[in-house]
PDB file of C-alpha atoms in Angstrom:
ATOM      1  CA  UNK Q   1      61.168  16.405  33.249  1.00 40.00           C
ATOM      2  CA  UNK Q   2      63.506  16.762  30.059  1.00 40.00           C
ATOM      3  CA  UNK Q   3      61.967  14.047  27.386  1.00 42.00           C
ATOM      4  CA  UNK Q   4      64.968  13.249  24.651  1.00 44.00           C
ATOM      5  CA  UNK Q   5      65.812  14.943  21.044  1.00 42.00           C
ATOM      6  CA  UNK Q   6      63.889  13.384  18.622  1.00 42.00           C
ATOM      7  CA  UNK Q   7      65.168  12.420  15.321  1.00 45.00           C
ATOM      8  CA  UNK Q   8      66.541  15.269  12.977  1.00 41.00           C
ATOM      9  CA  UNK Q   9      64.431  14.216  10.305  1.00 46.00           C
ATOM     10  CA  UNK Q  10      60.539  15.353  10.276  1.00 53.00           C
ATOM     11  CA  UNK Q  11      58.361  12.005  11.221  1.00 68.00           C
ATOM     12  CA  UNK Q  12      54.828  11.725   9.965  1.00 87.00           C
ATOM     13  CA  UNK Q  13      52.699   9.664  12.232  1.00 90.00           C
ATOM     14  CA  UNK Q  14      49.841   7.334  11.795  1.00 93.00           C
ATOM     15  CA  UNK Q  15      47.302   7.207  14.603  1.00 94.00           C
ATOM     16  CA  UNK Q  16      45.793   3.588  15.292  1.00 95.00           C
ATOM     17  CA  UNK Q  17      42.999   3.206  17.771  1.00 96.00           C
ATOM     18  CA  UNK Q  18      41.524   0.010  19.556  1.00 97.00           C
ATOM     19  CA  UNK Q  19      38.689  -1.075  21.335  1.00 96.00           C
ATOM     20  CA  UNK Q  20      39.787  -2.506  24.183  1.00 97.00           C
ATOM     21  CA  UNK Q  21      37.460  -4.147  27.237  1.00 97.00           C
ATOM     22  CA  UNK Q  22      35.165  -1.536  26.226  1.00 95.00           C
ATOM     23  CA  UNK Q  23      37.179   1.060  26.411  1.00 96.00           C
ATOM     24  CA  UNK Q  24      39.069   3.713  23.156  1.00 96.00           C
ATOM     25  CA  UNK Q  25      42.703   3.271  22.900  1.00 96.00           C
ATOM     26  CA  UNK Q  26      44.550   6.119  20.441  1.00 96.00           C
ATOM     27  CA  UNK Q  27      48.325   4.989  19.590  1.00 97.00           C
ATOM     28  CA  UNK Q  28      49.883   7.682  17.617  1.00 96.00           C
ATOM     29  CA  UNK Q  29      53.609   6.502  15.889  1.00 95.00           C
ATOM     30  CA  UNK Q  30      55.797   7.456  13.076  1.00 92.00           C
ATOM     31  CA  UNK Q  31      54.579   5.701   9.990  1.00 90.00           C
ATOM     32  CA  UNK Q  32      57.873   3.784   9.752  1.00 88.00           C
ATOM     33  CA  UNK Q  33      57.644   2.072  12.976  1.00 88.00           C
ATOM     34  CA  UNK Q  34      54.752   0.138  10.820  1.00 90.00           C
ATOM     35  CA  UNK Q  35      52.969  -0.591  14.185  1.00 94.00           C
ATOM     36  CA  UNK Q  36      50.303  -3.124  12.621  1.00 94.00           C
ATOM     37  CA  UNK Q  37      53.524  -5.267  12.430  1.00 94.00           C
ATOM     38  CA  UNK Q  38      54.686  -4.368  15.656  1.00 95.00           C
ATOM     39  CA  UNK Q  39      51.451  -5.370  17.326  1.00 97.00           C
ATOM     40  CA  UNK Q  40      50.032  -8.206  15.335  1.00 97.00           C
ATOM     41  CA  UNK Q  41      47.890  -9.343  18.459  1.00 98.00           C
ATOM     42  CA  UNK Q  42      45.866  -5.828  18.512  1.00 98.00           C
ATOM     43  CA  UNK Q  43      44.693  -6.522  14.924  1.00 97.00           C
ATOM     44  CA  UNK Q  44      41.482  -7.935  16.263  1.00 97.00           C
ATOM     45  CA  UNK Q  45      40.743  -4.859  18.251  1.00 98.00           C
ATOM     46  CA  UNK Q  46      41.514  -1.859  15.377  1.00 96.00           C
ATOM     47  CA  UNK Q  47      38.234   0.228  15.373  1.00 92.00           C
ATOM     48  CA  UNK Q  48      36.950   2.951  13.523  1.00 84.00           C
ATOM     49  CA  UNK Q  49      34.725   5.989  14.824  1.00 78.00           C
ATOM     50  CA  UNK Q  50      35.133   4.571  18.311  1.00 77.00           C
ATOM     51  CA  UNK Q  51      33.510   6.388  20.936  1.00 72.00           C
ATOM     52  CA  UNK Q  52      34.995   9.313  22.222  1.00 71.00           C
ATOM     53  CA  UNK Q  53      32.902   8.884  25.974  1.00 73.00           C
ATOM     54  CA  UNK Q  54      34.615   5.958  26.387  1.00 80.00           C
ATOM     55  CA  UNK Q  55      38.637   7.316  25.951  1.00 91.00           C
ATOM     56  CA  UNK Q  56      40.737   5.578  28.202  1.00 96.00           C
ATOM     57  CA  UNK Q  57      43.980   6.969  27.351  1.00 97.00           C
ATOM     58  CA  UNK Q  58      46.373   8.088  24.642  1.00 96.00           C
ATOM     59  CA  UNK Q  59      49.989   6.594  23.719  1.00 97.00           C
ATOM     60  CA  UNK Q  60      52.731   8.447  21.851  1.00 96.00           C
ATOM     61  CA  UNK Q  61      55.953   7.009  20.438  1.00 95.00           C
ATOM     62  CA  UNK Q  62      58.705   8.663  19.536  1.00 87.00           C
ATOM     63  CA  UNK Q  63      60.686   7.214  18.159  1.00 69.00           C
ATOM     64  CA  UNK Q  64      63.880   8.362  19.512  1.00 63.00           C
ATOM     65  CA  UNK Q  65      68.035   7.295  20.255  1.00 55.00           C
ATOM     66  CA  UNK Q  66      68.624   9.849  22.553  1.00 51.00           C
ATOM     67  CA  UNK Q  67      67.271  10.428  26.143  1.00 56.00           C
ATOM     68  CA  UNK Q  68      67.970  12.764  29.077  1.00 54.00           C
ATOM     69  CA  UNK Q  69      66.011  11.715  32.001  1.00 60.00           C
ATOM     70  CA  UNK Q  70      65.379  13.080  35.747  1.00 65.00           C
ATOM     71  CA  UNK Q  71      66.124  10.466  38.357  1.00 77.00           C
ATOM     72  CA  UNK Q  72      63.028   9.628  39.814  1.00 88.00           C
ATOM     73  CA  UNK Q  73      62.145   7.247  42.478  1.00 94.00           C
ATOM     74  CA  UNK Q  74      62.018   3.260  41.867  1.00 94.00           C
ATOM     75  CA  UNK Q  75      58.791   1.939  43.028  1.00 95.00           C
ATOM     76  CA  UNK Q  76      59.171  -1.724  42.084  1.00 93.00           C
ATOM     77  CA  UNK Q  77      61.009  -3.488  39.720  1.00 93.00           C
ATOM     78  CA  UNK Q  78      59.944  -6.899  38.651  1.00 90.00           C
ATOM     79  CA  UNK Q  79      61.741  -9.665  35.507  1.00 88.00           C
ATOM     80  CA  UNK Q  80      58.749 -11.784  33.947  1.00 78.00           C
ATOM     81  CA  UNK Q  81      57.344 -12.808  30.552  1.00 74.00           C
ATOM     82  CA  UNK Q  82      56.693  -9.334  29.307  1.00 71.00           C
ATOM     83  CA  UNK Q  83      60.543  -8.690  30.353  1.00 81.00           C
ATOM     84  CA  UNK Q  84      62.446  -6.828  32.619  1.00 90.00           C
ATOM     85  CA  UNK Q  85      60.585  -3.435  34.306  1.00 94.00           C
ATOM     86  CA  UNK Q  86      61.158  -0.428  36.615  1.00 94.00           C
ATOM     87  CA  UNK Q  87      59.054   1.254  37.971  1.00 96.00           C
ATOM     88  CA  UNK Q  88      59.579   5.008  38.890  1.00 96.00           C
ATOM     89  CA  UNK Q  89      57.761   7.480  40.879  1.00 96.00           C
ATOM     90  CA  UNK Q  90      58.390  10.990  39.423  1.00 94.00           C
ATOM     91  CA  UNK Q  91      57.250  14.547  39.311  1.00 90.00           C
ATOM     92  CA  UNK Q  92      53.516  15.284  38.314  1.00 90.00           C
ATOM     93  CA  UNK Q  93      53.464  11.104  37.033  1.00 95.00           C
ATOM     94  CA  UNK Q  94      55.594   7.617  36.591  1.00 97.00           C
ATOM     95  CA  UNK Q  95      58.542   6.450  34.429  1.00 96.00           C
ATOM     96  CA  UNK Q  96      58.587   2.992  33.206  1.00 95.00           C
ATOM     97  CA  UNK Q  97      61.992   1.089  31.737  1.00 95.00           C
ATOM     98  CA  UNK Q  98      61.698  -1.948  29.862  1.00 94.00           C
ATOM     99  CA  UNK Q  99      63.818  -4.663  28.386  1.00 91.00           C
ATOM    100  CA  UNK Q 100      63.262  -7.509  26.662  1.00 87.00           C
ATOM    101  CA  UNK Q 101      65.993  -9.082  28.305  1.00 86.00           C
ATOM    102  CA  UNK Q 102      68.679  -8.590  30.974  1.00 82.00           C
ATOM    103  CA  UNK Q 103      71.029  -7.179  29.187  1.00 84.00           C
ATOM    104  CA  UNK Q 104      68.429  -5.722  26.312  1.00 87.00           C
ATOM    105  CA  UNK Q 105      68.389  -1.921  25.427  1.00 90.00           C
ATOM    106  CA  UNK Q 106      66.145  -0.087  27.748  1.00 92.00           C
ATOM    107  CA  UNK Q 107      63.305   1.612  26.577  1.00 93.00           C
ATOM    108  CA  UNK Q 108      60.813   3.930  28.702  1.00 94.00           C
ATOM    109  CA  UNK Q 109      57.490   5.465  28.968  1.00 95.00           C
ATOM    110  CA  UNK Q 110      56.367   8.396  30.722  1.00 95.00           C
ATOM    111  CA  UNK Q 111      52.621   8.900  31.863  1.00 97.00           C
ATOM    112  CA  UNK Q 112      50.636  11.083  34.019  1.00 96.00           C
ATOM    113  CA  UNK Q 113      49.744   9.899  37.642  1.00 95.00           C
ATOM    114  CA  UNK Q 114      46.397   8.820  36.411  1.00 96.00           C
ATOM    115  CA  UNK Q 115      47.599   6.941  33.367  1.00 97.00           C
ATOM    116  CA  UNK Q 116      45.326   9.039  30.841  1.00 97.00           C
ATOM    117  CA  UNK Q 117      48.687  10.323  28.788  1.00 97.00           C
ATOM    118  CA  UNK Q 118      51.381   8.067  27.733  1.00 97.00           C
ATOM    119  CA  UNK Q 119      55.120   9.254  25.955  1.00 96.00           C
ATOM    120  CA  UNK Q 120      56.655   6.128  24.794  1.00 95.00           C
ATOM    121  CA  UNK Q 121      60.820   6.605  23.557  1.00 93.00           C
ATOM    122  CA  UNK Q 122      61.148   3.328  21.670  1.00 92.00           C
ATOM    123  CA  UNK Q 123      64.649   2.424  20.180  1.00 90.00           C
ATOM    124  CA  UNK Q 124      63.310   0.421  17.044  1.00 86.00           C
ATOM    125  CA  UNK Q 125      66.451  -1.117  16.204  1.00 88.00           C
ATOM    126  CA  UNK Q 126      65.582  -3.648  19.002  1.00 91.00           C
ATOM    127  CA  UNK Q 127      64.302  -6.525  17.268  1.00 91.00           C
ATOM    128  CA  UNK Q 128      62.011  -6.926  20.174  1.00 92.00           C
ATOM    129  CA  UNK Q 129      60.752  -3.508  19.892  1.00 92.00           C
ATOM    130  CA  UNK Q 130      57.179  -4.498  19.199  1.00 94.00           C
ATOM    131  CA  UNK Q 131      57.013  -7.181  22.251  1.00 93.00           C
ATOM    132  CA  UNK Q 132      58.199  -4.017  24.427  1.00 94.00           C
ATOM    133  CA  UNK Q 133      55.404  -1.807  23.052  1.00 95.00           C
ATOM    134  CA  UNK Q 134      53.092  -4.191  23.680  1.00 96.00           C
ATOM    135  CA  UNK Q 135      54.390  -4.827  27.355  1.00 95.00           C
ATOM    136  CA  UNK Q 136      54.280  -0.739  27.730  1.00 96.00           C
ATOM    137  CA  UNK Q 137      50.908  -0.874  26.533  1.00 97.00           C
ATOM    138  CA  UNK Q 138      49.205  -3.611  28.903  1.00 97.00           C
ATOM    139  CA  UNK Q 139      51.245  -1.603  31.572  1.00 97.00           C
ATOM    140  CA  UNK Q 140      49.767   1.750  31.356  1.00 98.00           C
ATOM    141  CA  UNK Q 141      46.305  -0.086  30.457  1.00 98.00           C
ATOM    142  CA  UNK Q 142      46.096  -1.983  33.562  1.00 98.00           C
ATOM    143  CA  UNK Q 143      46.881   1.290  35.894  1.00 98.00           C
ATOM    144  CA  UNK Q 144      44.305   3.580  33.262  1.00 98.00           C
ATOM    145  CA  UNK Q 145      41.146   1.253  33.845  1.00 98.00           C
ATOM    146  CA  UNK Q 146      41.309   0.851  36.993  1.00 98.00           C
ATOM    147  CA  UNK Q 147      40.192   4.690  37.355  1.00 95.00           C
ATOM    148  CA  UNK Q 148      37.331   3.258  35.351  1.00 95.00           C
ATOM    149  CA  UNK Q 149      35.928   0.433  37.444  1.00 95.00           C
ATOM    150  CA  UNK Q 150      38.239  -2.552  35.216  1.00 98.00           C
ATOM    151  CA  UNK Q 151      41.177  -4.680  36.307  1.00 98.00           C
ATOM    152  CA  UNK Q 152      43.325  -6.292  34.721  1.00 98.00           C
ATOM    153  CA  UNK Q 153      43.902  -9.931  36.089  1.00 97.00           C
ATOM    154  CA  UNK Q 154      46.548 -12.161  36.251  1.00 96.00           C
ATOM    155  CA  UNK Q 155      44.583 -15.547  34.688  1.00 97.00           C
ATOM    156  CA  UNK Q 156      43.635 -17.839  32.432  1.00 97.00           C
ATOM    157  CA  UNK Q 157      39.380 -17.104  30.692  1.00 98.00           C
ATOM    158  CA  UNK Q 158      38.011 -19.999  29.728  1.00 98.00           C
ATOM    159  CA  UNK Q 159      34.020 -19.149  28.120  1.00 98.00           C
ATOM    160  CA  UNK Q 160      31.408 -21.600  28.315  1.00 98.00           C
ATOM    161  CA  UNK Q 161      27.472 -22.033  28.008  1.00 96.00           C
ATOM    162  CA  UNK Q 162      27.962 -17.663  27.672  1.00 97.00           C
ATOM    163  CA  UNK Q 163      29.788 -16.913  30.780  1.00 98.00           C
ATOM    164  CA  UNK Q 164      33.059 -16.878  31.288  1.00 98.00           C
ATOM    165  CA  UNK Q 165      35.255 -18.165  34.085  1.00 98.00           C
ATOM    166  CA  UNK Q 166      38.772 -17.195  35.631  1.00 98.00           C
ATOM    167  CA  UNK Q 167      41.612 -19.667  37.250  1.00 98.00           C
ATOM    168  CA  UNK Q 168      44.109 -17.807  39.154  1.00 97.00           C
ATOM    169  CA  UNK Q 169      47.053 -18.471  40.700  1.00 93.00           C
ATOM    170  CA  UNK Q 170      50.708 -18.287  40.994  1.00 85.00           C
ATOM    171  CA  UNK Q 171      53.208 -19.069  38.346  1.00 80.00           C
ATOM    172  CA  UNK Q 172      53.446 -22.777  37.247  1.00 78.00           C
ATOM    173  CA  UNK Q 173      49.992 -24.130  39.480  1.00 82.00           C
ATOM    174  CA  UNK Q 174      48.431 -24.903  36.069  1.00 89.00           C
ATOM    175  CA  UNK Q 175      46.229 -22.298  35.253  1.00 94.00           C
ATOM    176  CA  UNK Q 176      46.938 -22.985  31.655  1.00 95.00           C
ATOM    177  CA  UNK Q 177      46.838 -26.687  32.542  1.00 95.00           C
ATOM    178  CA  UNK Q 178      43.457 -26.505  33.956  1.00 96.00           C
ATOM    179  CA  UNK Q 179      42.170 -24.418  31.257  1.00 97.00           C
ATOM    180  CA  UNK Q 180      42.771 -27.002  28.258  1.00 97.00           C
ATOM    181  CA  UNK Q 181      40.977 -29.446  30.910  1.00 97.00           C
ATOM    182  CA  UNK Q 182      37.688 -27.654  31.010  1.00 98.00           C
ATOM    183  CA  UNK Q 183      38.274 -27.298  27.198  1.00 98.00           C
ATOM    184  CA  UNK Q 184      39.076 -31.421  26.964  1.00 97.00           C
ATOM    185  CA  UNK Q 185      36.295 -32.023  29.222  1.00 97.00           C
ATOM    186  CA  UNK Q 186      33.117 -29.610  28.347  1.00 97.00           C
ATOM    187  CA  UNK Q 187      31.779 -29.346  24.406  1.00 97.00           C
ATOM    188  CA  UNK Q 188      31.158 -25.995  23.568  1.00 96.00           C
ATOM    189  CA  UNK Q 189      34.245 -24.321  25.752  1.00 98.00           C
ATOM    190  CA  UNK Q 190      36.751 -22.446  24.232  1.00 98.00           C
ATOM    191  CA  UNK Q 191      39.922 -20.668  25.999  1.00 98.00           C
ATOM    192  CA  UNK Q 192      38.930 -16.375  26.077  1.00 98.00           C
ATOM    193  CA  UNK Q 193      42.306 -15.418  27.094  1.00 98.00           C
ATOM    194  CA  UNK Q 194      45.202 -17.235  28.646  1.00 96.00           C
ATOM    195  CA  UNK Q 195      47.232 -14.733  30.695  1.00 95.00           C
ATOM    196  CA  UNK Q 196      45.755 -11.113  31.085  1.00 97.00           C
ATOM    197  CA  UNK Q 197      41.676 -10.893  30.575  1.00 98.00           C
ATOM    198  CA  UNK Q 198      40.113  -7.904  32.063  1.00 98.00           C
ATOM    199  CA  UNK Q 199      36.755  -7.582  34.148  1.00 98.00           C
ATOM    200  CA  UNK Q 200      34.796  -4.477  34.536  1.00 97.00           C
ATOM    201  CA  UNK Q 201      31.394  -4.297  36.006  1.00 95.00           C
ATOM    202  CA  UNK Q 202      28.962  -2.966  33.409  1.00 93.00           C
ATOM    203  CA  UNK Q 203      25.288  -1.819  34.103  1.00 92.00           C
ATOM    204  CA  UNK Q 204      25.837  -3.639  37.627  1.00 92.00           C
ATOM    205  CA  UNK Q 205      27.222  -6.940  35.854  1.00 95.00           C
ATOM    206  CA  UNK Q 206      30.532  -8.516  35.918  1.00 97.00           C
ATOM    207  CA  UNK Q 207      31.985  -8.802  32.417  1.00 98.00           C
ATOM    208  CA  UNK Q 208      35.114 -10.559  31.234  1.00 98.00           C
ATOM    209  CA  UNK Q 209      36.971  -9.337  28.136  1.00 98.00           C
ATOM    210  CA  UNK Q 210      39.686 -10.977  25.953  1.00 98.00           C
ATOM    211  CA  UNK Q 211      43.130  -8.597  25.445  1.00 98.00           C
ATOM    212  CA  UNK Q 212      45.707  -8.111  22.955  1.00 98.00           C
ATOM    213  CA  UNK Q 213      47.595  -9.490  26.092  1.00 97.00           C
ATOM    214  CA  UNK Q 214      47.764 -13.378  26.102  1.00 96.00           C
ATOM    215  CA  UNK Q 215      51.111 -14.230  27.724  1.00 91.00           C
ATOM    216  CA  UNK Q 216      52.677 -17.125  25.797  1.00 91.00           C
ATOM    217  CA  UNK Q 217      49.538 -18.829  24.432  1.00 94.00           C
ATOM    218  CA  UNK Q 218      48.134 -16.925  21.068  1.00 95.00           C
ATOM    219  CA  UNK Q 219      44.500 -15.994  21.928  1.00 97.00           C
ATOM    220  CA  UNK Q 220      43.875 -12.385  20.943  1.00 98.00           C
ATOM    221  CA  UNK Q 221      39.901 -12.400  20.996  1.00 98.00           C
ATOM    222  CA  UNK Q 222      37.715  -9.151  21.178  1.00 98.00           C
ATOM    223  CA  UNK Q 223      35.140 -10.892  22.871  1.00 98.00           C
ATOM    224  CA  UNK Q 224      33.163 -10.639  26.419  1.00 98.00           C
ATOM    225  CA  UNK Q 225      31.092 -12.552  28.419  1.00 98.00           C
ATOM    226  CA  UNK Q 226      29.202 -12.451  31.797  1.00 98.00           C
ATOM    227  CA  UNK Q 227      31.579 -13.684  34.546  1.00 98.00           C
ATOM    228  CA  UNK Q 228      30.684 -17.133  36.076  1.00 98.00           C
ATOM    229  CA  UNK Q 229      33.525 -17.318  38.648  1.00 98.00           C
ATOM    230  CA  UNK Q 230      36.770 -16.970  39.439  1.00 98.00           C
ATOM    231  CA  UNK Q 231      38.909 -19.423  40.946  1.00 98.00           C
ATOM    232  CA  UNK Q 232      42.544 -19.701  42.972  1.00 98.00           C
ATOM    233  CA  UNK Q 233      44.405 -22.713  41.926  1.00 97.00           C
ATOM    234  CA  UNK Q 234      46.592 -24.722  44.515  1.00 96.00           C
ATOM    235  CA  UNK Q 235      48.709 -27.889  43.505  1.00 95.00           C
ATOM    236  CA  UNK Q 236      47.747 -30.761  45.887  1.00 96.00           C
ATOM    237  CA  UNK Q 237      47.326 -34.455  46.347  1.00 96.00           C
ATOM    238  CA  UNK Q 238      43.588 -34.987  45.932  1.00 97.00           C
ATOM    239  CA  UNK Q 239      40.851 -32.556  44.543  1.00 97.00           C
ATOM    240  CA  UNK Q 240      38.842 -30.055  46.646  1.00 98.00           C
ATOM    241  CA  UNK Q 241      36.891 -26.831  46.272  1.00 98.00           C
ATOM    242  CA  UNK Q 242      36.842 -24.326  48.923  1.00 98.00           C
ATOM    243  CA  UNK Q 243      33.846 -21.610  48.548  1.00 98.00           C
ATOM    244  CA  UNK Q 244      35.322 -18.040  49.753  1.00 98.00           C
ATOM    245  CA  UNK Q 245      32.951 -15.406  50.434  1.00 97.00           C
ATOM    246  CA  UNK Q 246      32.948 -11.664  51.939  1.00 97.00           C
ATOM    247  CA  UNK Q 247      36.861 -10.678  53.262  1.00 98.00           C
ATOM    248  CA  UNK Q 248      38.189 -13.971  52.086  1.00 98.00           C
ATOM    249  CA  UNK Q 249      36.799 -13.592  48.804  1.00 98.00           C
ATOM    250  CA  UNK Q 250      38.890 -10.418  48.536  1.00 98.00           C
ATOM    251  CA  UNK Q 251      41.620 -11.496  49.825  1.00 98.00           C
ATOM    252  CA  UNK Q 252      41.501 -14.548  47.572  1.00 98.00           C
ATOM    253  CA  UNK Q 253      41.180 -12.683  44.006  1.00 98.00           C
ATOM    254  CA  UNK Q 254      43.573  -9.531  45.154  1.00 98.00           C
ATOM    255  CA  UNK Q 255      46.547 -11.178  44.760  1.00 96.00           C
ATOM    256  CA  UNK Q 256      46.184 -11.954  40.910  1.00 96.00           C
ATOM    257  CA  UNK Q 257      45.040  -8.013  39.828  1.00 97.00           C
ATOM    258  CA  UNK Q 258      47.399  -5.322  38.476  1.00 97.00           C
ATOM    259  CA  UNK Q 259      47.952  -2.605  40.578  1.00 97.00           C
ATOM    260  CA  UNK Q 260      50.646   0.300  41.733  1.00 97.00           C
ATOM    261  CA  UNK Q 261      50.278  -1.142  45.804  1.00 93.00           C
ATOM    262  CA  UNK Q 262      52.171   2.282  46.589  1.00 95.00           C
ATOM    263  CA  UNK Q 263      49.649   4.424  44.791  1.00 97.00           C
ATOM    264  CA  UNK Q 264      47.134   5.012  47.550  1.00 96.00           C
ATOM    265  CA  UNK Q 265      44.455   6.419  44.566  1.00 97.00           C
ATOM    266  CA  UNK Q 266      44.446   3.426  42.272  1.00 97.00           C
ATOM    267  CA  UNK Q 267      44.639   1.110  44.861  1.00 97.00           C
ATOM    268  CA  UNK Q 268      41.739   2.316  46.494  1.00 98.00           C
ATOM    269  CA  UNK Q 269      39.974   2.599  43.196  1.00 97.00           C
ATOM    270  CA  UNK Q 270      40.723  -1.668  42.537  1.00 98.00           C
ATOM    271  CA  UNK Q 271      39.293  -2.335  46.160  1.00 98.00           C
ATOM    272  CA  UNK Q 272      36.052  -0.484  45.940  1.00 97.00           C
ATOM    273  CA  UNK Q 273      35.779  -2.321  42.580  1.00 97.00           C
ATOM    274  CA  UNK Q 274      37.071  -5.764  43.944  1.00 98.00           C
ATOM    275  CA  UNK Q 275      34.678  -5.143  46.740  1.00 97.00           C
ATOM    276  CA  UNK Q 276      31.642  -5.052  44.421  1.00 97.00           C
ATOM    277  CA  UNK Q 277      32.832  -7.802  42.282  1.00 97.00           C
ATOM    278  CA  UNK Q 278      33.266 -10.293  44.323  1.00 97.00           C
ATOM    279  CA  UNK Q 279      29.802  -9.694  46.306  1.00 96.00           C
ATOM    280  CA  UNK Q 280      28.329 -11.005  42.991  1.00 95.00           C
ATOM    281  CA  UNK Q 281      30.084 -13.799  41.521  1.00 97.00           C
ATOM    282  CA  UNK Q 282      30.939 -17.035  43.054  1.00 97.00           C
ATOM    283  CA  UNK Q 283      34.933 -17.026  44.433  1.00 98.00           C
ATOM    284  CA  UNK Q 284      36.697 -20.633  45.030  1.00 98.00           C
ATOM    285  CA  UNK Q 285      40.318 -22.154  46.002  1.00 98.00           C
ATOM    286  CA  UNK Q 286      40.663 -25.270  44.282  1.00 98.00           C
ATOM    287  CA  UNK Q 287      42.845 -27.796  45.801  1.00 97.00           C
ATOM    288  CA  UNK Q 288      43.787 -29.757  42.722  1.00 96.00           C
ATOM    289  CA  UNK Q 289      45.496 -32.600  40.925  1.00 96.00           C
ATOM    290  CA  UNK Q 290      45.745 -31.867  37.228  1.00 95.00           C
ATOM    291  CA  UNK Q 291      43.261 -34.226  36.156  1.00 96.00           C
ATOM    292  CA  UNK Q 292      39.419 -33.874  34.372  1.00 97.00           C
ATOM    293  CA  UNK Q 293      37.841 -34.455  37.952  1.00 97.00           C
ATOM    294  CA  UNK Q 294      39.338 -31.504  39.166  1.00 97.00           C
ATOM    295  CA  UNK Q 295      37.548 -29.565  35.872  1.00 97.00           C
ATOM    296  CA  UNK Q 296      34.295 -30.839  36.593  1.00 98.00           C
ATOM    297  CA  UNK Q 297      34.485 -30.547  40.262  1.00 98.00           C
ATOM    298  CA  UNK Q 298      35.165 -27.097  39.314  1.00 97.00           C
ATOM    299  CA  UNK Q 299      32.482 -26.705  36.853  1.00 97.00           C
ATOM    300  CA  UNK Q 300      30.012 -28.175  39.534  1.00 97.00           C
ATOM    301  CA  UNK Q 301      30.467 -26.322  42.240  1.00 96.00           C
ATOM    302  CA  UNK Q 302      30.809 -22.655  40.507  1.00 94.00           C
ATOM    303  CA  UNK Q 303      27.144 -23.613  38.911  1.00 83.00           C
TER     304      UNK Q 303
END
């Protein structure tokens, strides 16, 4: 692999690092990339002699305006809020190209196969540089912990009475929606993370974290809590909750969690954990209206 000629000019870099679901983050960057102002949502999770045991993986920008890049193989290539991304299959790891939009300058990362090493080549003269580092770094975040017993979810946290509880589901069934209704409806609530909270079983429990990843709502909490439930939201004309359990279970939660489906490793690695997880918390559809009696049905029945 041939990474890109770097800038002419010697570039002193700052290294940040971030506690993150439990787990050491180490950014290093060239001081003028000023990344605090890049990343304003991973503020809340700067840390200072973190633990060293608990290294997930480490992230290096350069930035650079030149690149010469092997082919590779596409894997998957998918246009969402975090932008536009290809994924590439190449040798010894994975390539990954974002844009912020369609016709946006394209910016990559390489990484290992296991997602413990990261090269990012940033173009900062995007002015959407920092929403593109961010989207780079919940990428290669969501592959790393999942060699660590975590995955990264697809739903909206909502925390209450000290456990927290996930609503899952595809995009525009209201997992936002019913979110602010448990928070309209129960005293006390308040929303962990709207868009990307992670879960990793700890001592044998099932913990949910806040991210620096919150889609479009601003919730950027370094906070955790025991896991109550999850729960798959479906629109429909009157409100009913569905218990899953063993297989369907599974089957119901696998849908929302980030995960390479070609890469036979860290897809095995989410299933064994998936397996576990949902064995000990209570898993639900919800056939909903988006009303409060949906909320407390919900509430009810994952008691």
């Amino acid at each position: 692999m041939l990474y890109p000629t770097l800038n002419r000019t010697i570039q002193m870099m700052k290294e940040y690092t971030y506690r993150i679901a439990g787990f050491t983050v180490t950014l290093s960057a060239p001081e003028v990339l000023e990344v605090d102002c890049l990343l304003p949502s991973f503020r809340p999770f700067r840390c200072v002699g973190c633990s060293s045991e608990a290294h997930l993986f480490r992230f290096l920008v350069e930035a650079s305006e030149y690149r010469h890049l092997d082919k590779g193989t596409l894997v998957e290539e998918s246009v969402n809020d975090f932008g536009h991304v290809r994924l590439l299959k190449t040798v010894g790891g994975y390539r990954i190209e974002v844009r912020a939009t369609a016709h946006g300058v394209v910016h990559c990362v390489h990484t290992d196969d296991r997602f413990t090493l990261a090269t990012a080549l940033l173009h900062r003269s995007d002015p959407r540089a920092g929403e593109v580092l961010c989207s780079m770094l919940r990428i290669v975040f969501s592959q790393a912990v999942l060699c660590r017993g975590g995955i990264s979810l697809h739903a909206s946290a909502v925390a209450l009475n000290g456990k927290a509880y996930l609503f899952m589901g595809k995009s525009g069934t209201g997992k936002s929606t019913h979110a602010a209704l448990w928070l309209r409806c129960f005293p006390g609530s308040s929303l962990l993370n709207d868009d990307n909270p992670v879960v990793c079983i700890v001592d044998g429990q099932a913990v949910v974290y806040g991210t620096p990843w919150s889609g479009k709502t601003p919730c950027y909490k370094n906070e955790s809590f025991a896991l109550g439930g999850i729960v798959r939201l479906v629109q429909a004309g009157a409100n009913r909750f569905i218990p899953q359990e063993g297989v369907d279970a599974f089957i119901t939660v696998l849908p929302g969690c980030s995960v390479i489906h070609k890469d036979t490793k860290l897809h095995e690695q989410l299933c064994n954990t998936l397996v576990r997880l949902t064995a000990q918390v209570p898993v639900g559809v919800l056939e909903c209206l988006p009303d409060e009696e949906a909320a407390r049905l919900c509430a009810a029945r994952l008691s």
